[in-house]
mmCIF file of N, CA and C in Angstrom:
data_model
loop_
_atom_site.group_PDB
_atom_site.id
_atom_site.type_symbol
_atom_site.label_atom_id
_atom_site.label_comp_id
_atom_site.label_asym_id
_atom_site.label_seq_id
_atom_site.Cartn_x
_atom_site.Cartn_y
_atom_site.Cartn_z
ATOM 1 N N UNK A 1 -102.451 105.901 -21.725
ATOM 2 C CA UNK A 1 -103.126 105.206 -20.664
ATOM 3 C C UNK A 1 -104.155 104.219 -21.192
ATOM 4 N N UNK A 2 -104.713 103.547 -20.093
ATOM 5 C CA UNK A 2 -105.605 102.491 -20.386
ATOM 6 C C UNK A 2 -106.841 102.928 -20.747
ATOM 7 N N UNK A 3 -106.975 103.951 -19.742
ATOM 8 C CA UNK A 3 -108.753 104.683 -20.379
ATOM 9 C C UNK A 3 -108.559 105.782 -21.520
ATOM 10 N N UNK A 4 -108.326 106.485 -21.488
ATOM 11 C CA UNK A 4 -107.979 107.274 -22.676
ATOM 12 C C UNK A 4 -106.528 107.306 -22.971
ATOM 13 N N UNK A 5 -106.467 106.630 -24.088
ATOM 14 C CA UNK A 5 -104.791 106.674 -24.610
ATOM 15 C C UNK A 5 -104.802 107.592 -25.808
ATOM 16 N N UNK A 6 -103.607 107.969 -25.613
ATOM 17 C CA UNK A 6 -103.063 109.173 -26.353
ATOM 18 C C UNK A 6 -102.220 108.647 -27.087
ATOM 19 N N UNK A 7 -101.512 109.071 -28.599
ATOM 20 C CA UNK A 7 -100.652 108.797 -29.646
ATOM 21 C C UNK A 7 -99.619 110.021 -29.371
ATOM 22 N N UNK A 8 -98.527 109.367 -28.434
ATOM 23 C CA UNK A 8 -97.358 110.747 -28.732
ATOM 24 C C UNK A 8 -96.285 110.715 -29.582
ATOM 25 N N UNK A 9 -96.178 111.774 -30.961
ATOM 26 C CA UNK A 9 -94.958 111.530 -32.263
ATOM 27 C C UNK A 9 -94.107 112.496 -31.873
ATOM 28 N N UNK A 10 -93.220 111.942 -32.002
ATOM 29 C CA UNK A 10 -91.683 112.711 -31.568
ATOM 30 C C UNK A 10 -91.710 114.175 -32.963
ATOM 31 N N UNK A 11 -90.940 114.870 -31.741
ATOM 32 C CA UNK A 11 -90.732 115.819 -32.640
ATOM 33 C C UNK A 11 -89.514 115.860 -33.918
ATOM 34 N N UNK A 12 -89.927 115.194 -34.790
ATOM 35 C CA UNK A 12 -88.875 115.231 -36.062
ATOM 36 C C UNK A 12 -89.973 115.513 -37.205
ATOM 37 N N UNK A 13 -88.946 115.547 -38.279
ATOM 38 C CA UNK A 13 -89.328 116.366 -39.724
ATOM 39 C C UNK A 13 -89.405 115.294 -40.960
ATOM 40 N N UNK A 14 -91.019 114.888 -40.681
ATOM 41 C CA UNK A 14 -91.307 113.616 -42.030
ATOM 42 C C UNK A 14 -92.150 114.205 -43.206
ATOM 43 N N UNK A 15 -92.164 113.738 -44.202
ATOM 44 C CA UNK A 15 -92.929 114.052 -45.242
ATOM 45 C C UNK A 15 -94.316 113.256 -45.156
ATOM 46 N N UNK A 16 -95.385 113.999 -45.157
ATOM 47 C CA UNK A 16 -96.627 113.661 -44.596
ATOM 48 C C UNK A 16 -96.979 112.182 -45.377
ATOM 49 N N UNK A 17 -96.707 111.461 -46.078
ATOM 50 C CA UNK A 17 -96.827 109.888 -46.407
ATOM 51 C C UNK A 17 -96.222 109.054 -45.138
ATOM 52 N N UNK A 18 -95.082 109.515 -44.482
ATOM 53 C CA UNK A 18 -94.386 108.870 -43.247
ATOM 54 C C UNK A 18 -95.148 109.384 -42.786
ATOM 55 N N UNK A 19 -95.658 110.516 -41.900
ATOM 56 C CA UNK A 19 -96.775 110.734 -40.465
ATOM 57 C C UNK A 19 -98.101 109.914 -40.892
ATOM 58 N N UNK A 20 -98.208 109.629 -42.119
ATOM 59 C CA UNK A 20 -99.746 109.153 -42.466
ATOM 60 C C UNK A 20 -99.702 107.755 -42.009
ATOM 61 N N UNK A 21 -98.574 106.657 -42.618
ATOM 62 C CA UNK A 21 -98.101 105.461 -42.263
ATOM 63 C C UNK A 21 -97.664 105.516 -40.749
ATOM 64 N N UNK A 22 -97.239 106.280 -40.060
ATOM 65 C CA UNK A 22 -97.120 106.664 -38.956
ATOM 66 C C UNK A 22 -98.145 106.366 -37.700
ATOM 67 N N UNK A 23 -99.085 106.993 -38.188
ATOM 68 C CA UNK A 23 -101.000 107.337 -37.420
ATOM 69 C C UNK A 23 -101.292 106.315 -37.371
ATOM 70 N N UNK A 24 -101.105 106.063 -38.734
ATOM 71 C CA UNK A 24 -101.606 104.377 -39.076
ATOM 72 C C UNK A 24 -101.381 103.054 -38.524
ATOM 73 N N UNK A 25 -100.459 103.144 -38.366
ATOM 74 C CA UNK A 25 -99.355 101.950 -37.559
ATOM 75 C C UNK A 25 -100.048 102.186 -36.192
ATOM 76 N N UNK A 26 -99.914 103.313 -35.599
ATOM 77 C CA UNK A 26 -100.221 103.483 -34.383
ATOM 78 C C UNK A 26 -101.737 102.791 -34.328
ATOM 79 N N UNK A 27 -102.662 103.716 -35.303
ATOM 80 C CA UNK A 27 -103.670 103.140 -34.463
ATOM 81 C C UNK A 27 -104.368 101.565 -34.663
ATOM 82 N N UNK A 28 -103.763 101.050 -35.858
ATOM 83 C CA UNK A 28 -103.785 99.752 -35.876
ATOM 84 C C UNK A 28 -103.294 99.343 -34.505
ATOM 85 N N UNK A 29 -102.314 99.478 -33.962
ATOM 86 C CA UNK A 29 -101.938 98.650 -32.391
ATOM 87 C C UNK A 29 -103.742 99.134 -31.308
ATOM 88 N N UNK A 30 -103.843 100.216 -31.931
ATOM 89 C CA UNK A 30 -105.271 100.812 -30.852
ATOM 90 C C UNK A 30 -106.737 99.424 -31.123
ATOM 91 N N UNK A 31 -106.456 99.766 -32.419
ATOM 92 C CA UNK A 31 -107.736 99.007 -32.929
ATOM 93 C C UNK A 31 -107.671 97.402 -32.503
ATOM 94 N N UNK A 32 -106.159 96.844 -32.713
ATOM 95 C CA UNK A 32 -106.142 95.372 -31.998
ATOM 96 C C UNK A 32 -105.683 95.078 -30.399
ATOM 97 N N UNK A 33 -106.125 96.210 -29.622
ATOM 98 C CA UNK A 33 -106.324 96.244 -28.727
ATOM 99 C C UNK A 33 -104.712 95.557 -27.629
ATOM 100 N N UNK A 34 -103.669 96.163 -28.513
ATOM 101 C CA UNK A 34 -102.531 95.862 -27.957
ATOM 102 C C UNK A 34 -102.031 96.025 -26.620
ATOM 103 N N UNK A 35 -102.330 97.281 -26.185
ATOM 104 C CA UNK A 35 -101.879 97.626 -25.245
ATOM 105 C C UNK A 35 -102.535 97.193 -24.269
ATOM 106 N N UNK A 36 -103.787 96.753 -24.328
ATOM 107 C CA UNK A 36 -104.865 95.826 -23.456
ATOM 108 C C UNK A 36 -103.890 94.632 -22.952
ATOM 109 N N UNK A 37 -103.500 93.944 -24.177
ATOM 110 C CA UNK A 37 -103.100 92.180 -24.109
ATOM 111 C C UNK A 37 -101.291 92.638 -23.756
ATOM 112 N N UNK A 38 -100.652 93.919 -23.949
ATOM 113 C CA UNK A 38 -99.334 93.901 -23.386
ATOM 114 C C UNK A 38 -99.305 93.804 -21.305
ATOM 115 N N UNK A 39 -100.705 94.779 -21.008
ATOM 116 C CA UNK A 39 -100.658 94.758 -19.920
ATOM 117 C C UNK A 39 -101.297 93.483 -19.190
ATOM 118 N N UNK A 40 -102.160 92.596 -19.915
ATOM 119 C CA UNK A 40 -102.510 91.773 -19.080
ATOM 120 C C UNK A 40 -101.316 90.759 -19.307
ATOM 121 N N UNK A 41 -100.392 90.639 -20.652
ATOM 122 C CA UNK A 41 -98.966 90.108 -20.489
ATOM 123 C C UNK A 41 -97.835 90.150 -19.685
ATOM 124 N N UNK A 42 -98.118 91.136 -18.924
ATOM 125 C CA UNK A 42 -97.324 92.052 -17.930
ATOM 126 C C UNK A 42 -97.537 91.399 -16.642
ATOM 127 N N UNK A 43 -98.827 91.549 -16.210
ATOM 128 C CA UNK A 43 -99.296 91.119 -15.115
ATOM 129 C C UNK A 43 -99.626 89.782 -15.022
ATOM 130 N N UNK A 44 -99.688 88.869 -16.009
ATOM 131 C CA UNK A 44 -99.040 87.352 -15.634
ATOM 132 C C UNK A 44 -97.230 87.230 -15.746
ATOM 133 N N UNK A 45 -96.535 88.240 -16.173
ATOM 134 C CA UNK A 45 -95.377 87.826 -16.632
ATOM 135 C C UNK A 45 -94.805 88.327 -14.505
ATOM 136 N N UNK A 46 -95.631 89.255 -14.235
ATOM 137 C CA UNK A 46 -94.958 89.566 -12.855
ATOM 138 C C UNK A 46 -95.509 88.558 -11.686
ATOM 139 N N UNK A 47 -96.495 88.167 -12.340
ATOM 140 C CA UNK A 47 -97.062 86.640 -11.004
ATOM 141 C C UNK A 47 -96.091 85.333 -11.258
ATOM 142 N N UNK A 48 -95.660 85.366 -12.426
ATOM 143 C CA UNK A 48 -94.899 83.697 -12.957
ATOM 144 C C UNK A 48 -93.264 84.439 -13.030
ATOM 145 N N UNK A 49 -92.840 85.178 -12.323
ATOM 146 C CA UNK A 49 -91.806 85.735 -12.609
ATOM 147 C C UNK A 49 -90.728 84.956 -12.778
ATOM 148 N N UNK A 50 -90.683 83.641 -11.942
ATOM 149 C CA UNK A 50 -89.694 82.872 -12.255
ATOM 150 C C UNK A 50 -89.285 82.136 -13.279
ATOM 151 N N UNK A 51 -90.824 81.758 -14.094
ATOM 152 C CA UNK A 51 -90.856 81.089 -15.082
ATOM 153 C C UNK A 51 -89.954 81.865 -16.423
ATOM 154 N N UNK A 52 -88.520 81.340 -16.774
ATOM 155 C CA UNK A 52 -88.109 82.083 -17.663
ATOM 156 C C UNK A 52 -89.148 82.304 -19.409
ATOM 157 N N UNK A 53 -89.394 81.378 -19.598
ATOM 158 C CA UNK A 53 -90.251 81.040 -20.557
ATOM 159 C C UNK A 53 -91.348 82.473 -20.866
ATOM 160 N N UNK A 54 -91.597 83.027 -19.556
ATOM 161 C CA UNK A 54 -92.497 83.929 -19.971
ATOM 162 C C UNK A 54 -91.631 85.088 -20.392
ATOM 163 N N UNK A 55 -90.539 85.194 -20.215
ATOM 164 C CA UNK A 55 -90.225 86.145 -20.593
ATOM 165 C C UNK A 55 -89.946 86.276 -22.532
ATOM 166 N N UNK A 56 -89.360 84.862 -22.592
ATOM 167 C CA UNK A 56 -89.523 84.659 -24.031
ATOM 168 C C UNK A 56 -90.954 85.077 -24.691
ATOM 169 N N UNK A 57 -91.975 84.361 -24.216
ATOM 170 C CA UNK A 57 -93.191 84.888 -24.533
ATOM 171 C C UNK A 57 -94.139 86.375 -24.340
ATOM 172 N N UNK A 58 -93.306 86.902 -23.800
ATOM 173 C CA UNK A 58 -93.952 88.403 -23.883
ATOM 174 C C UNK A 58 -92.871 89.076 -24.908
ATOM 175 N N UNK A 59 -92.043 88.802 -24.920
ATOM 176 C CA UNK A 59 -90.692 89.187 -26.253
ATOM 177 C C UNK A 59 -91.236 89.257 -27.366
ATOM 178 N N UNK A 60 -91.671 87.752 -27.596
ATOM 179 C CA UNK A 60 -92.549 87.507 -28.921
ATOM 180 C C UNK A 60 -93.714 87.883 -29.331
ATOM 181 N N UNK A 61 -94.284 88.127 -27.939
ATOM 182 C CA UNK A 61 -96.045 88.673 -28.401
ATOM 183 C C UNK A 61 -95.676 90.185 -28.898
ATOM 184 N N UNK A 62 -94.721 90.660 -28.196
ATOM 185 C CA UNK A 62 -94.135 92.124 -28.547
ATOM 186 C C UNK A 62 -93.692 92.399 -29.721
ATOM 187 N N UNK A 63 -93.000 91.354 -30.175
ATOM 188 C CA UNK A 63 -92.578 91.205 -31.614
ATOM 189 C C UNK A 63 -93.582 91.423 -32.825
ATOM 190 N N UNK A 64 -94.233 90.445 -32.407
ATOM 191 C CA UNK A 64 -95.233 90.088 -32.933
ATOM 192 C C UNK A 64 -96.363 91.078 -33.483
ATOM 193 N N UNK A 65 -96.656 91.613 -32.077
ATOM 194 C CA UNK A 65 -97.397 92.728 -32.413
ATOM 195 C C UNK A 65 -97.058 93.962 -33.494
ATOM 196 N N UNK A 66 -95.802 94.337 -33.347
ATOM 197 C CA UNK A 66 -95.359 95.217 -34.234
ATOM 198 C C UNK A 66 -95.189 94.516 -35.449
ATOM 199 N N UNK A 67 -95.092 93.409 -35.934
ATOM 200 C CA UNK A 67 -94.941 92.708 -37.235
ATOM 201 C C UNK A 67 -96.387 92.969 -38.067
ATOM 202 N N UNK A 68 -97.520 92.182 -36.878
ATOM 203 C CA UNK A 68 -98.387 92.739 -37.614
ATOM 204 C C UNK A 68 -99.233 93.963 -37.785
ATOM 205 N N UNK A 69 -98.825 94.911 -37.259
ATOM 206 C CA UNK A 69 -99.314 96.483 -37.453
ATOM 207 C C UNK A 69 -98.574 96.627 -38.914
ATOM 208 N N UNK A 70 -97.289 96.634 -38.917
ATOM 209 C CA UNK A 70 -95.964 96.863 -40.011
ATOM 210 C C UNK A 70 -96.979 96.435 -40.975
ATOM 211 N N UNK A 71 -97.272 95.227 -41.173
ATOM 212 C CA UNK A 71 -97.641 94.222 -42.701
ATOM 213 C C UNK A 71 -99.186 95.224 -42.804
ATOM 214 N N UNK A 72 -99.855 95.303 -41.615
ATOM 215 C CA UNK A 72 -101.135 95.805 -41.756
ATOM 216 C C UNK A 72 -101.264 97.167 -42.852
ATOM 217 N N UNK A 73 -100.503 97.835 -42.397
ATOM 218 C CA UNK A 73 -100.046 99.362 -42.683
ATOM 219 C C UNK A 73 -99.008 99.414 -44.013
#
C-alpha cells in the first residue's frame, strides 16, 4: 500500500546472496519512491485514456524503473 507498504517474497528456495540482492532491489524501488510516481502514472494514464502515447509512456517509466533498481543493486 501507499501508507505502509509491505515487501511480499514468494515462497521459493534462494541462497541468501539472491534474498539479499532481492531486499535490495526491492527497497531501492521504496527509496526512489516508485510506487508513488507508478500511481500518479496511473491516474493521468486513466484521465488521458485515449491518448495512446501514454500508454507507451507508462510502459517505459515501468521499464525503466526496474532497469534502474537492477544497475543500482
Amino acid at each position: 500500500g501507499m501508507i505502509t507498504p509491505k515487501i511480499l517474497f514468494p515462497d521459493i528456495h534462494l541462497d541468501i546472496e539472491s534474498w539479499q540482492l532481492l531486499l535490495k532491489h526491492e527497497l531501492i524501488h521504496y527509496k526512489n519512491h516508485d510506487l508513488f510516481f507508478r500511481k500518479v502514472l496511473e491516474i493521468i494514464r486513466i484521465i488521458h485514456w485515449i491518448n495512446p502515447i501514454m500508454y507507451y509512456w507508462v510502459k517505459e517509466f515501468n521499464e525503466l524503473g526496474e532497469l534502474v533498481c537492477d544497475s543500482m543493486t
